[in-house]
XYZ file of C-alpha atoms in Angstrom:
444
model
C -24.873 28.528 -31.737
C -27.182 26.520 -34.001
C -25.781 23.533 -35.812
C -25.749 23.524 -39.611
C -26.625 20.995 -42.294
C -25.697 20.701 -45.939
C -27.598 18.591 -48.509
C -26.322 17.838 -51.995
C -29.100 16.696 -54.318
C -28.789 14.779 -57.565
C -31.542 13.631 -59.916
C -35.240 14.222 -60.473
C -38.006 16.255 -58.859
C -38.754 13.330 -56.544
C -35.262 13.709 -55.093
C -35.716 17.482 -54.846
C -38.871 16.984 -52.794
C -37.148 14.332 -50.655
C -34.452 16.906 -49.903
C -37.101 19.413 -48.833
C -38.597 16.747 -46.542
C -35.232 15.947 -44.944
C -34.351 19.628 -44.546
C -37.635 20.240 -42.767
C -36.980 17.461 -40.271
C -33.506 18.795 -39.529
C -34.850 22.310 -39.061
C -37.378 20.903 -36.594
C -34.371 19.785 -34.543
C -33.135 23.390 -34.481
C -30.564 23.069 -37.276
C -30.035 25.650 -40.012
C -28.994 25.083 -43.646
C -25.625 26.120 -45.058
C -24.239 26.243 -48.585
C -20.703 25.480 -47.386
C -19.995 21.798 -46.601
C -17.048 22.682 -44.363
C -19.421 24.619 -42.063
C -21.844 21.708 -41.661
C -22.406 19.450 -38.669
C -24.512 17.127 -40.859
C -23.853 16.396 -44.547
C -26.348 14.451 -46.656
C -25.759 13.170 -50.185
C -29.167 12.594 -51.820
C -28.130 10.383 -54.726
C -29.561 9.303 -58.100
C -28.922 5.898 -59.666
C -30.430 6.375 -63.131
C -27.287 7.140 -65.139
C -23.995 5.420 -65.786
C -21.412 5.039 -63.017
C -23.855 6.370 -60.410
C -22.309 4.269 -57.658
C -18.739 5.342 -58.455
C -19.742 9.002 -58.530
C -21.565 8.714 -55.206
C -18.672 6.977 -53.452
C -16.240 9.495 -54.898
C -18.239 12.377 -53.417
C -18.566 10.604 -50.070
C -14.792 10.205 -50.149
C -14.465 13.984 -50.388
C -16.833 14.549 -47.476
C -15.092 12.025 -45.237
C -12.012 14.278 -45.236
C -14.023 16.959 -43.430
C -14.280 14.706 -40.385
C -10.601 15.355 -39.736
C -11.527 18.977 -38.986
C -14.844 18.304 -37.227
C -15.198 15.075 -35.264
C -18.860 15.922 -34.530
C -19.707 15.786 -38.245
C -22.296 13.176 -39.249
C -22.435 12.020 -42.875
C -25.586 10.450 -44.317
C -25.956 8.641 -47.629
C -29.515 9.016 -48.966
C -31.585 8.505 -52.102
C -31.637 5.901 -54.842
C -28.014 4.730 -54.769
C -28.252 4.493 -50.976
C -31.359 2.299 -51.302
C -29.508 0.134 -53.816
C -26.280 -0.177 -51.798
C -27.670 -0.467 -48.261
C -25.223 -1.960 -45.752
C -22.489 -2.301 -48.395
C -22.045 1.465 -48.191
C -21.010 1.269 -44.528
C -18.268 -1.219 -45.345
C -16.987 0.881 -48.250
C -16.914 4.225 -46.413
C -15.692 3.895 -42.832
C -16.637 7.486 -41.968
C -20.231 7.097 -43.158
C -22.662 7.346 -40.228
C -25.966 6.223 -41.741
C -27.701 5.081 -44.928
C -31.264 6.254 -45.583
C -33.243 4.748 -48.464
C -35.958 6.414 -50.512
C -38.753 4.703 -48.590
C -37.504 5.948 -45.211
C -37.100 9.682 -45.896
C -39.722 10.499 -43.271
C -37.465 8.902 -40.632
C -34.501 11.229 -41.178
C -34.920 13.047 -37.853
C -35.248 9.812 -35.873
C -32.282 8.113 -37.577
C -29.957 11.066 -37.025
C -31.004 11.443 -33.398
C -30.454 7.737 -32.679
C -27.130 7.760 -34.505
C -25.929 10.628 -32.324
C -27.309 9.186 -29.108
C -25.916 5.680 -29.484
C -22.880 6.279 -31.698
C -24.014 3.341 -33.837
C -23.832 3.385 -37.615
C -27.310 2.813 -39.014
C -29.034 1.531 -42.145
C -32.703 2.323 -42.856
C -33.793 0.952 -46.227
C -36.786 -0.899 -47.643
C -40.393 0.170 -48.074
C -42.531 -0.226 -44.936
C -46.305 -0.133 -45.289
C -46.673 2.685 -42.755
C -44.353 5.261 -44.288
C -44.375 8.587 -42.459
C -45.295 11.651 -44.558
C -45.747 14.931 -42.673
C -46.531 17.884 -44.950
C -45.957 20.363 -42.124
C -42.263 19.478 -41.850
C -41.342 20.059 -45.514
C -38.929 23.001 -45.906
C -40.443 24.785 -48.904
C -38.938 28.234 -48.274
C -37.385 29.750 -51.367
C -39.171 27.386 -53.759
C -41.090 28.831 -56.685
C -43.476 25.908 -57.043
C -45.170 23.499 -54.689
C -44.423 19.841 -55.394
C -46.790 17.111 -54.237
C -46.042 13.392 -54.411
C -49.156 11.489 -55.502
C -47.657 8.073 -56.288
C -44.324 6.545 -55.286
C -42.478 3.606 -56.817
C -43.166 1.847 -60.099
C -44.694 -1.480 -61.171
C -43.456 -1.245 -64.764
C -40.648 -3.511 -65.843
C -38.807 -1.491 -68.473
C -35.687 -3.524 -69.107
C -33.273 -0.583 -68.826
C -34.695 0.967 -65.648
C -33.570 0.573 -62.037
C -36.399 2.635 -60.502
C -38.518 -0.374 -59.351
C -35.481 -1.463 -57.313
C -34.583 1.919 -55.850
C -38.105 3.296 -55.359
C -40.051 0.099 -54.750
C -43.521 -0.952 -55.864
C -46.280 1.541 -56.592
C -47.853 3.191 -53.561
C -50.645 5.729 -54.179
C -51.583 8.431 -51.697
C -55.319 8.963 -51.042
C -56.961 11.841 -52.896
C -57.999 13.447 -49.602
C -54.352 13.679 -48.485
C -53.285 15.076 -51.847
C -55.973 17.761 -51.898
C -55.158 18.703 -48.303
C -51.498 19.200 -49.246
C -52.402 21.257 -52.319
C -54.621 23.512 -50.197
C -51.761 23.782 -47.699
C -49.409 24.918 -50.467
C -51.921 27.414 -51.842
C -52.249 28.791 -48.334
C -48.480 29.295 -48.263
C -48.738 31.391 -51.437
C -47.713 28.936 -54.165
C -49.396 29.691 -57.483
C -47.947 26.667 -59.323
C -48.498 23.080 -58.192
C -46.638 20.082 -59.631
C -47.908 16.542 -59.036
C -45.085 13.990 -58.870
C -44.681 10.284 -59.478
C -42.460 7.902 -61.410
C -45.597 6.996 -63.414
C -47.783 9.827 -62.194
C -50.725 9.104 -64.513
C -51.047 5.570 -63.133
C -52.374 6.992 -59.847
C -55.428 5.176 -58.494
C -57.402 5.822 -55.309
C -56.062 3.265 -52.802
C -58.504 0.558 -51.816
C -60.936 1.128 -54.660
C -61.739 -1.645 -57.116
C -60.817 -1.518 -60.800
C -62.869 1.215 -62.405
C -62.580 3.439 -59.353
C -61.102 6.926 -59.302
C -58.008 7.345 -61.468
C -55.615 10.117 -62.458
C -58.262 11.860 -64.578
C -60.387 12.263 -61.435
C -57.386 13.512 -59.457
C -56.530 16.080 -62.152
C -60.137 17.232 -62.237
C -60.202 17.676 -58.462
C -56.924 19.590 -58.209
C -57.523 21.748 -61.302
C -60.938 22.710 -59.938
C -59.408 24.325 -56.852
C -59.878 28.032 -57.498
C -56.548 29.219 -56.081
C -54.430 26.845 -58.215
C -53.221 29.206 -60.944
C -50.942 26.662 -62.624
C -50.956 22.864 -62.501
C -48.327 20.491 -63.889
C -47.550 16.811 -63.476
C -44.563 14.578 -64.170
C -43.642 11.923 -65.276
C -46.334 10.409 -67.485
C -46.231 6.946 -68.978
C -47.635 6.935 -72.553
C -49.507 3.647 -72.207
C -51.359 4.882 -69.112
C -52.802 8.004 -70.755
C -56.573 7.730 -71.177
C -58.987 9.850 -73.271
C -60.401 11.323 -70.041
C -56.942 12.526 -69.039
C -56.469 14.136 -72.443
C -59.844 15.873 -72.168
C -58.815 17.660 -68.955
C -56.410 19.794 -71.006
C -59.375 21.135 -72.960
C -61.474 21.855 -69.852
C -58.977 23.490 -67.490
C -56.979 26.554 -68.511
C -54.888 26.307 -65.352
C -53.546 22.924 -66.513
C -50.309 24.112 -68.099
C -49.972 23.579 -71.872
C -46.914 21.399 -71.364
C -46.376 17.668 -70.932
C -43.293 15.521 -70.477
C -44.044 12.294 -72.344
C -41.021 9.949 -72.467
C -40.921 7.791 -75.594
C -37.333 6.412 -75.241
C -37.029 5.290 -78.907
C -38.667 5.784 -82.278
C -38.299 2.109 -83.200
C -40.979 -0.453 -82.376
C -38.326 -3.182 -82.290
C -36.310 -1.297 -79.665
C -39.436 -0.443 -77.675
C -40.275 -4.149 -77.499
C -36.816 -4.983 -76.157
C -37.187 -2.134 -73.683
C -40.478 -3.620 -72.477
C -42.320 -0.315 -72.909
C -45.676 -1.871 -73.849
C -46.655 0.507 -76.675
C -45.793 1.152 -80.312
C -44.992 4.379 -82.110
C -48.388 4.524 -83.833
C -50.204 4.629 -80.490
C -47.734 7.228 -79.192
C -48.408 9.436 -82.224
C -52.172 9.060 -81.783
C -51.751 10.255 -78.207
C -49.697 13.245 -79.378
C -52.343 14.151 -81.967
C -55.097 13.843 -79.354
C -53.263 16.112 -76.924
C -52.671 18.761 -79.592
C -56.308 18.632 -80.638
C -57.445 19.046 -77.019
C -54.941 21.828 -76.303
C -53.595 23.579 -79.430
C -50.073 24.858 -78.834
C -49.256 22.355 -76.099
C -45.490 21.881 -75.750
C -44.178 18.350 -75.448
C -40.840 17.161 -74.141
C -39.477 13.633 -74.080
C -36.693 11.264 -73.029
C -34.693 9.280 -75.588
C -32.074 6.563 -75.191
C -29.568 5.863 -77.977
C -27.325 2.842 -78.203
C -29.717 0.387 -76.535
C -28.501 -3.207 -77.127
C -29.306 -4.275 -80.666
C -30.168 -0.760 -81.908
C -29.454 -0.726 -85.665
C -28.898 2.206 -87.973
C -32.498 1.777 -89.132
C -33.742 1.874 -85.532
C -31.882 5.113 -84.933
C -33.187 6.638 -88.173
C -36.687 5.855 -86.900
C -35.899 7.850 -83.767
C -34.712 10.800 -85.863
C -37.895 10.561 -87.941
C -40.001 10.661 -84.775
C -38.195 13.802 -83.581
C -38.919 15.538 -86.896
C -42.532 14.317 -86.891
C -43.454 15.354 -83.332
C -41.292 18.511 -83.062
C -40.649 18.332 -79.339
C -40.213 21.599 -77.471
C -37.254 19.998 -75.707
C -35.758 16.567 -75.285
C -33.468 14.798 -72.871
C -31.303 12.245 -74.634
C -28.746 9.857 -73.182
C -26.557 6.966 -74.182
C -27.760 3.653 -72.825
C -26.033 2.837 -69.552
C -26.314 -0.669 -68.032
C -27.804 -0.544 -64.552
C -27.220 -3.318 -61.994
C -29.959 -5.932 -61.771
C -31.961 -4.705 -64.771
C -33.308 -7.221 -67.343
C -31.439 -5.472 -70.183
C -28.230 -7.032 -68.880
C -29.600 -10.431 -69.951
C -30.456 -9.416 -73.505
C -28.509 -11.313 -76.131
C -28.589 -8.468 -78.629
C -25.190 -7.076 -79.639
C -23.896 -4.072 -77.759
C -23.690 -0.802 -79.673
C -20.061 0.429 -79.746
C -19.505 3.505 -77.614
C -18.271 5.616 -80.508
C -21.389 4.740 -82.525
C -23.670 5.697 -79.630
C -21.749 8.963 -79.188
C -22.187 9.822 -82.863
C -25.907 9.033 -82.735
C -26.368 11.195 -79.663
C -24.727 14.161 -81.379
C -26.862 13.661 -84.499
C -29.952 13.633 -82.304
C -29.017 16.923 -80.645
C -28.178 18.426 -84.044
C -31.622 17.465 -85.339
C -33.406 18.859 -82.269
C -31.609 22.211 -82.145
C -33.265 23.922 -85.181
C -36.643 22.453 -84.226
C -36.389 23.883 -80.738
C -35.232 27.286 -81.963
C -37.985 27.387 -84.585
C -40.663 26.684 -81.973
C -39.222 29.436 -79.780
C -39.185 31.890 -82.702
C -42.894 31.278 -83.241
C -43.492 32.800 -79.794
C -41.604 36.055 -80.421
C -43.906 39.069 -80.224
C -46.457 37.344 -78.013
C -47.372 38.354 -74.491
C -47.464 35.706 -71.799
C -47.205 35.133 -68.074
C -43.977 33.815 -66.623
C -43.449 32.387 -63.161
C -40.341 33.996 -61.648
C -37.840 31.262 -60.744
C -34.712 33.256 -59.855
C -32.003 35.615 -61.031
C -30.418 35.097 -64.432
C -26.661 34.797 -64.877
C -26.880 38.064 -66.820
C -26.804 40.975 -64.346
C -30.052 42.860 -64.063
C -32.175 40.018 -65.457
C -34.613 37.634 -63.844
C -35.490 34.150 -65.112
C -38.924 32.618 -65.345
C -40.954 29.850 -66.957
C -43.879 30.232 -69.303
C -46.914 28.016 -68.960
C -45.448 25.897 -71.767
C -42.246 25.542 -69.711
C -39.970 27.716 -71.838
C -37.169 29.535 -70.014
C -37.497 33.322 -70.268
C -34.981 36.007 -69.226
C -36.284 39.543 -68.732
C -34.760 42.798 -67.519
C -35.826 44.017 -64.098
C -35.596 47.716 -64.903
C -35.106 50.577 -62.471
C -38.623 52.054 -62.343
C -40.330 49.125 -60.622
C -39.240 46.828 -57.804
C -38.078 43.370 -58.853
C -40.903 40.807 -58.653
C -40.546 38.179 -55.949
C -39.609 34.555 -56.551
C -42.722 32.508 -57.240
C -44.860 35.364 -58.578
C -46.432 35.655 -62.026
C -45.313 38.486 -64.300
C -46.644 39.544 -67.702
C -43.929 39.841 -70.377
C -43.605 40.339 -74.125
C -41.247 37.862 -75.818
C -38.672 39.713 -77.909
C -35.980 37.246 -79.034
C -35.515 33.506 -79.332
C -32.479 31.374 -78.597
C -32.155 27.592 -78.831
C -32.913 26.987 -75.166
C -34.515 30.205 -73.924
C -36.216 33.465 -74.869
C -35.616 37.120 -73.995
C -38.516 39.325 -72.972
C -39.517 42.694 -71.583
C -42.025 43.344 -68.830
C -45.420 44.619 -69.913
C -46.594 47.790 -68.199
């Protein structure tokens, strides 16, 4: 009987792709996935360290998994991802039943680490960022995915004062354009119609080994978008300061480049942005927004915002609200500032924002965004568009999909035609708008 593995994944698309990579390596060893932890012979927690109390949450979940070893002494438990990279050997001392720790830079070694752990009985730690990282596209378990994700750049060289990513993901490492194009063609050959390019600062990609002025992200976008079989192309996450006019122009030239962009701004206050170390001001951000909308009318923008950053005044927060009303984001992800270990923000001498004040600001931000988001959705009602089928809706008889502009759409399957498969494109007519989604009907 085949052994089983269970992977719990927290965090961003980078972690999702890391999970696919680890699953593929385990399947190469003859193991099969399960959705039930108690059935597993291997349990992996792929952790995220971006938000508050990440370490406590990770150790709490590992504490739950350790209890399963009482029922299955063959069970191996692995701690992976960003918190694992941050904690390293400390994790072994805190969780006696933990078998190995695998950092973000060693994901390609999952199969080897597990095999050695089983063979020797030793508890292992594999962290750090070796120069010769292993990346095998043929071992990525992409079954059941509706889009093909491709890492183009790993790590981050920015020094935003609130961010722990440079610690947990390491310095920037760009993959060669030839490797990236080969993986995209591989995904197209598997039937994926949507490709998503990934990186912590994806638009800072540069061709490795080339001098300044060599090929940059605009050239990479041009190359991938020009592949005939790529029906949809997205990329995440972009850094505003790294966006060039050539990158903006690609939106005008390539219809398959989705009319959607996630463009984190973090705050609407120049004073806060300076303390965050973001390296741009709101005026330049707005010029970028205007340029994108001129190049691609109707483009939907989303963003990240942090409230309660040390020293944030009422005036700073009002500037953030003003930015939300000015830009009219299609969606936003907003969070209270959470101190992360080892980040420069911990050394700022600015006064802390009381928790209750940050809570109130966060709720005001969501209250401001809600009518904007619904209004933008209502503007789409009556239009026909393609949606990429992503799965079944919670409402019986309905499927869920994403428009090119990344809106969530629910549409009835109907009894006269077979349900479209996951990952296929379907033409629908949008019939009703909600705050966070739209309803639609299939077009004959």
